[in-house]
XYZ file of C-alpha atoms in Angstrom:
387
model
C 5.265 -37.700 6.127
C 7.543 -34.686 5.611
C 10.923 -33.462 6.776
C 13.880 -35.603 7.922
C 11.753 -38.697 8.471
C 10.558 -38.545 4.858
C 14.143 -38.313 3.636
C 15.127 -41.290 5.770
C 12.082 -43.182 4.513
C 13.115 -42.640 0.887
C 16.755 -43.518 1.502
C 15.946 -46.737 3.355
C 12.750 -47.746 1.535
C 14.194 -50.970 0.122
C 15.617 -52.018 3.455
C 12.382 -51.148 5.255
C 10.300 -53.234 2.817
C 12.578 -56.208 3.412
C 12.396 -55.670 7.155
C 8.588 -55.465 7.290
C 8.279 -58.496 5.029
C 10.443 -60.538 7.386
C 8.294 -59.436 10.351
C 5.089 -60.329 8.497
C 6.454 -63.739 7.544
C 7.225 -64.337 11.218
C 3.539 -63.722 12.001
C 3.603 -60.143 13.305
C 0.711 -58.011 12.059
C 1.325 -54.406 11.025
C 0.233 -51.916 13.684
C -0.282 -48.216 12.984
C -1.087 -46.397 16.232
C -2.114 -42.739 16.251
C 0.633 -40.139 16.182
C -1.109 -38.029 18.845
C -1.110 -39.841 22.213
C -2.089 -39.100 25.825
C 1.032 -37.762 27.554
C 0.221 -39.292 30.950
C 1.456 -42.858 30.256
C 4.833 -41.599 29.040
C 5.240 -39.262 32.020
C 4.094 -41.902 34.523
C 6.320 -44.655 33.181
C 9.420 -42.639 32.327
C 9.215 -39.887 34.929
C 8.906 -36.141 34.571
C 12.442 -36.027 33.166
C 11.053 -37.088 29.797
C 8.835 -33.982 29.662
C 11.644 -31.839 28.271
C 11.947 -34.119 25.240
C 8.205 -34.421 24.483
C 6.216 -32.293 22.052
C 3.156 -31.451 24.146
C -0.253 -29.904 23.558
C -3.599 -29.777 25.334
C -7.027 -30.610 23.912
C -10.311 -28.772 24.565
C -10.994 -30.842 27.696
C -7.631 -29.983 29.217
C -6.074 -33.412 28.630
C -2.345 -33.225 27.969
C -1.364 -34.869 24.681
C 1.955 -35.478 22.939
C 3.404 -36.567 19.632
C 4.406 -40.197 20.231
C 8.045 -40.327 21.439
C 8.222 -44.080 20.796
C 5.926 -46.824 19.545
C 5.994 -49.465 22.298
C 3.437 -47.772 24.555
C 1.082 -46.757 21.687
C 1.088 -50.319 20.287
C 0.476 -51.726 23.785
C -2.420 -49.304 24.383
C -4.069 -50.285 21.089
C -3.685 -53.977 21.943
C -5.274 -53.472 25.374
C -8.205 -51.631 23.763
C -8.778 -54.447 21.252
C -10.820 -57.675 21.569
C -7.525 -59.604 21.598
C -6.383 -58.095 24.902
C -5.007 -60.820 27.145
C -4.600 -63.288 24.266
C -1.316 -64.032 22.495
C -0.784 -61.478 19.716
C 2.194 -60.042 17.894
C 2.580 -56.724 16.089
C 5.202 -55.034 13.954
C 5.506 -51.364 13.093
C 7.411 -48.752 11.143
C 6.679 -45.082 11.624
C 7.819 -41.663 12.704
C 8.414 -40.813 16.354
C 8.990 -37.353 17.783
C 11.464 -36.486 20.511
C 13.633 -33.437 21.124
C 17.261 -34.388 20.583
C 19.740 -31.551 20.928
C 21.355 -30.930 17.554
C 19.634 -33.856 15.837
C 16.310 -34.152 13.960
C 13.341 -34.396 16.307
C 11.349 -36.523 13.848
C 12.862 -39.887 13.021
C 11.845 -43.402 12.036
C 11.458 -46.350 14.359
C 10.560 -49.938 13.511
C 10.031 -52.884 15.806
C 8.038 -55.784 17.170
C 5.886 -56.204 20.282
C 4.712 -59.648 21.436
C 1.918 -59.880 24.005
C 0.367 -62.720 25.983
C 2.845 -65.542 25.349
C 3.400 -67.699 28.430
C 6.503 -69.413 26.992
C 8.698 -66.536 28.064
C 12.119 -68.063 27.416
C 11.169 -69.064 23.861
C 9.585 -65.652 23.177
C 12.715 -63.874 24.460
C 14.923 -65.936 22.145
C 12.608 -65.244 19.201
C 12.905 -61.498 19.786
C 16.692 -61.658 19.711
C 16.655 -63.815 16.564
C 14.288 -61.407 14.777
C 16.366 -58.438 15.918
C 19.426 -60.029 14.324
C 17.413 -60.579 11.133
C 16.587 -56.865 11.187
C 20.263 -55.902 11.159
C 20.875 -58.354 8.315
C 18.033 -56.777 6.321
C 19.951 -53.499 6.526
C 23.203 -55.097 5.433
C 24.803 -55.091 8.890
C 26.095 -58.550 9.736
C 28.980 -57.835 12.111
C 27.171 -57.029 15.342
C 27.941 -57.206 19.038
C 25.160 -58.787 21.135
C 24.870 -57.386 24.663
C 22.412 -59.037 27.033
C 21.311 -58.910 30.649
C 18.410 -59.890 32.878
C 16.951 -57.526 35.454
C 14.844 -60.467 36.654
C 18.005 -62.056 38.062
C 18.851 -58.878 39.977
C 15.285 -58.614 41.308
C 15.399 -62.273 42.406
C 18.681 -61.668 44.218
C 17.384 -58.616 46.081
C 14.203 -60.502 47.048
C 16.206 -63.484 48.303
C 18.397 -61.218 50.455
C 15.226 -60.161 52.322
C 16.243 -56.501 52.590
C 14.092 -53.675 53.900
C 11.523 -52.720 51.208
C 13.064 -49.241 51.065
C 16.463 -50.658 50.191
C 14.934 -53.034 47.641
C 13.092 -50.222 45.829
C 16.157 -48.000 45.870
C 18.568 -50.644 44.557
C 16.179 -51.808 41.836
C 15.542 -48.202 40.814
C 19.304 -47.554 40.653
C 19.756 -50.642 38.493
C 16.934 -49.726 36.107
C 17.948 -46.087 35.772
C 21.599 -47.016 35.106
C 22.854 -44.624 37.776
C 25.930 -45.466 39.814
C 24.616 -48.518 41.645
C 28.053 -49.380 43.037
C 28.477 -45.906 44.558
C 25.027 -46.076 46.133
C 25.754 -49.500 47.615
C 28.881 -48.052 49.228
C 26.879 -45.156 50.637
C 24.239 -47.469 52.069
C 26.908 -49.405 53.964
C 27.802 -46.320 56.000
C 25.856 -45.698 59.176
C 24.001 -42.397 59.281
C 25.809 -39.884 61.430
C 24.229 -39.297 64.858
C 22.240 -36.196 65.448
C 18.789 -34.783 65.043
C 17.025 -32.810 62.357
C 13.738 -31.011 61.985
C 11.999 -34.197 60.824
C 13.258 -36.407 63.656
C 9.718 -36.991 64.962
C 8.458 -38.108 61.557
C 11.430 -40.438 61.118
C 10.851 -41.972 64.548
C 7.154 -42.483 63.774
C 8.051 -44.278 60.551
C 10.622 -46.617 62.122
C 9.742 -50.152 61.049
C 6.783 -49.025 58.913
C 5.956 -50.287 55.447
C 5.320 -48.071 52.405
C 1.533 -48.068 52.869
C 1.823 -46.809 56.429
C 4.398 -44.192 55.418
C 2.173 -42.935 52.607
C -0.809 -42.668 54.968
C 1.174 -40.697 57.564
C 2.661 -38.258 55.047
C -0.751 -37.819 53.364
C -2.275 -36.890 56.730
C 0.535 -34.466 57.557
C 0.330 -32.736 54.188
C -3.443 -32.578 54.403
C -3.093 -30.772 57.712
C -0.600 -28.419 56.070
C -3.027 -27.866 53.176
C -0.656 -28.912 50.380
C -0.283 -31.806 47.949
C 3.372 -31.369 46.996
C 6.555 -29.735 48.247
C 9.181 -28.468 45.845
C 7.549 -30.371 42.997
C 7.656 -33.681 44.872
C 4.461 -35.705 45.182
C 3.118 -37.214 48.414
C 4.408 -40.655 47.335
C 7.898 -39.317 46.597
C 8.059 -37.548 49.968
C 6.807 -40.675 51.779
C 9.458 -42.795 50.061
C 12.164 -40.300 51.043
C 11.092 -40.214 54.697
C 10.865 -44.007 54.817
C 14.326 -44.287 53.284
C 15.822 -41.897 55.843
C 14.079 -43.724 58.679
C 15.476 -47.062 57.522
C 18.993 -45.675 57.102
C 18.934 -44.328 60.660
C 18.145 -47.836 61.898
C 21.451 -49.137 60.502
C 23.501 -49.724 57.388
C 22.979 -52.166 54.548
C 24.399 -55.456 55.909
C 27.955 -56.146 54.784
C 27.105 -59.742 53.880
C 24.402 -58.472 51.518
C 26.784 -55.907 50.022
C 29.425 -58.549 49.318
C 26.852 -60.832 47.672
C 25.512 -58.003 45.483
C 29.039 -57.029 44.418
C 29.881 -60.638 43.555
C 26.654 -60.875 41.564
C 27.319 -57.670 39.604
C 30.820 -58.899 38.666
C 29.461 -61.869 36.681
C 29.818 -61.383 32.921
C 30.938 -63.088 29.726
C 29.725 -66.300 28.114
C 26.088 -67.072 29.118
C 26.883 -70.716 29.944
C 29.723 -69.654 32.233
C 27.421 -67.071 33.811
C 24.855 -69.777 34.636
C 27.561 -71.772 36.446
C 28.736 -68.687 38.362
C 25.179 -67.779 39.356
C 24.476 -71.277 40.673
C 27.742 -71.220 42.624
C 26.846 -67.836 44.140
C 23.357 -69.022 45.114
C 24.807 -72.161 46.700
C 27.562 -70.323 48.603
C 25.167 -67.627 49.873
C 22.376 -70.162 50.538
C 19.928 -68.145 48.422
C 17.037 -69.598 46.434
C 17.583 -68.195 42.930
C 16.660 -71.431 41.170
C 13.606 -70.191 39.234
C 15.360 -67.090 37.862
C 18.514 -68.997 36.889
C 16.479 -71.803 35.290
C 14.621 -69.214 33.192
C 17.927 -67.671 32.122
C 19.399 -71.076 31.222
C 16.252 -72.062 29.306
C 16.449 -68.830 27.291
C 20.074 -69.558 26.356
C 18.972 -72.984 25.139
C 16.233 -71.486 22.951
C 18.714 -68.936 21.589
C 21.052 -71.740 20.532
C 18.124 -73.641 18.988
C 17.421 -70.573 16.808
C 20.957 -70.625 15.471
C 22.338 -67.814 17.652
C 25.975 -68.409 18.577
C 25.655 -67.924 22.334
C 29.446 -67.973 22.746
C 29.508 -64.693 20.793
C 26.820 -63.254 23.041
C 28.042 -60.951 25.786
C 26.093 -61.377 29.021
C 26.462 -59.182 32.111
C 24.449 -59.218 35.323
C 24.964 -55.446 35.555
C 23.577 -54.728 32.064
C 20.383 -52.680 31.993
C 18.612 -50.441 29.488
C 17.700 -47.617 31.850
C 13.895 -48.013 31.812
C 11.836 -48.858 34.897
C 9.327 -51.086 33.139
C 11.753 -53.841 32.092
C 11.256 -56.983 34.204
C 13.520 -59.645 32.664
C 15.612 -60.210 29.559
C 17.193 -57.083 28.051
C 19.431 -56.728 25.009
C 21.134 -54.345 22.619
C 22.738 -54.968 19.241
C 25.667 -52.725 18.360
C 27.800 -52.416 15.253
C 31.132 -53.934 16.206
C 33.429 -51.190 17.427
C 30.575 -48.729 18.062
C 29.801 -48.676 21.768
C 27.540 -45.636 21.846
C 24.442 -46.139 19.712
C 22.458 -49.389 19.642
C 21.151 -50.560 16.278
C 18.346 -52.545 17.905
C 17.316 -52.658 21.573
C 14.603 -54.309 23.595
C 13.594 -56.784 26.241
C 10.845 -58.145 28.474
C 8.402 -55.749 30.142
C 5.747 -57.867 31.857
C 4.900 -55.068 34.293
C 3.961 -52.489 31.663
C 0.542 -53.868 30.758
C -0.959 -53.540 34.257
C 0.561 -50.065 34.495
C -1.353 -49.221 31.313
C -4.617 -50.495 32.805
C -4.757 -54.272 32.213
C -6.782 -55.995 34.946
C -4.397 -58.964 35.009
C -0.680 -59.245 34.230
C 0.093 -59.907 30.555
C 3.539 -61.128 29.446
C 5.170 -58.767 26.954
C 8.470 -58.606 25.114
C 9.689 -56.639 22.119
C 12.346 -54.496 20.525
C 12.864 -51.262 18.610
C 14.932 -50.866 15.460
C 16.718 -47.544 15.086
C 16.420 -46.969 11.326
C 18.617 -43.864 11.405
C 21.537 -45.716 12.994
C 21.118 -48.844 10.873
C 21.052 -46.777 7.690
C 24.327 -45.165 8.732
C 26.036 -48.528 9.276
C 24.352 -50.505 6.468
C 26.064 -51.604 3.281
C 24.747 -49.865 0.117
C 24.974 -53.109 -1.888
C 22.379 -54.668 0.419
C 19.627 -52.141 -0.216
C 16.469 -53.849 -1.272
C 18.181 -57.239 -1.086
C 17.019 -60.335 0.697
C 17.330 -60.651 4.421
């Protein structure tokens, strides 16, 4: 290893050894995935927007490759290619990742843990948070702010409201991408202005259709036109846009649903208080959110059992990490008083494994440790010390 990552490696060597030892003692085997990775999984799962930060090349067969921009997907791909795929397995890692960052080194160190195949999701979630806190301690950072959320609760709410599939996809996408969800909700409550446009016939044909039917219609129309994309948009993206417009013309997002979503997104604070508020909301709105709330409450119990002071844990129903593949628990650890850069971040991503080619769903949860940020906030007297 050369360059900035090598410098960071030398500076934080003692801390890193302590960190990896703690991971190994917890039962997580060291993984060392290849630096050069297929670019497709990163582009598919994070969108084309990530392309501008990747370091790309092409091999002799024309396959697009990239220097790994993170280690979660490479570790997951290696696990799926191994004989242990589908079975419970845990891995730890420490290595360089490569991502263009304006004004900052493009090569930097990342450590972390990925846990695959465990069915005891609440216990596994709590273990990840406990190990993440141990990681900050290994770097001499003990005063941390714990921020948590659960996209699974939001997904359960949207499902229980029985909204049009178009609205569900759009709201969940807004939540995951951390765009202005509140502004979009307000916009969806406004009826579309009357009038016609050049696609009125397509919109009328799609009225009441599902996504499969919309995709088939748009595929046929574009086949007739002899094209596979328009303005860089794929057939699926165009179909989703037409279906969205068709649904909006049929009426606005119901006000009752809007009020429930707003009340949900306002819940924050102590996790135990949040459980009570969520159950009250479900009861008042006559929505079946029992399974999602029970999972949340069980996780809080396992966190307490691992010695985590849950009253110091900040929970918010609106908290999200901005990645589409998260499906449940999400968290970030920040140095107290530093709201910008997380020291450690992670969560549950049960949907990722099938997106990477697994025949059956495989539970997955993990976190990444940002060595660069931890080194900046760590205490020099702790270097090489015990966790």
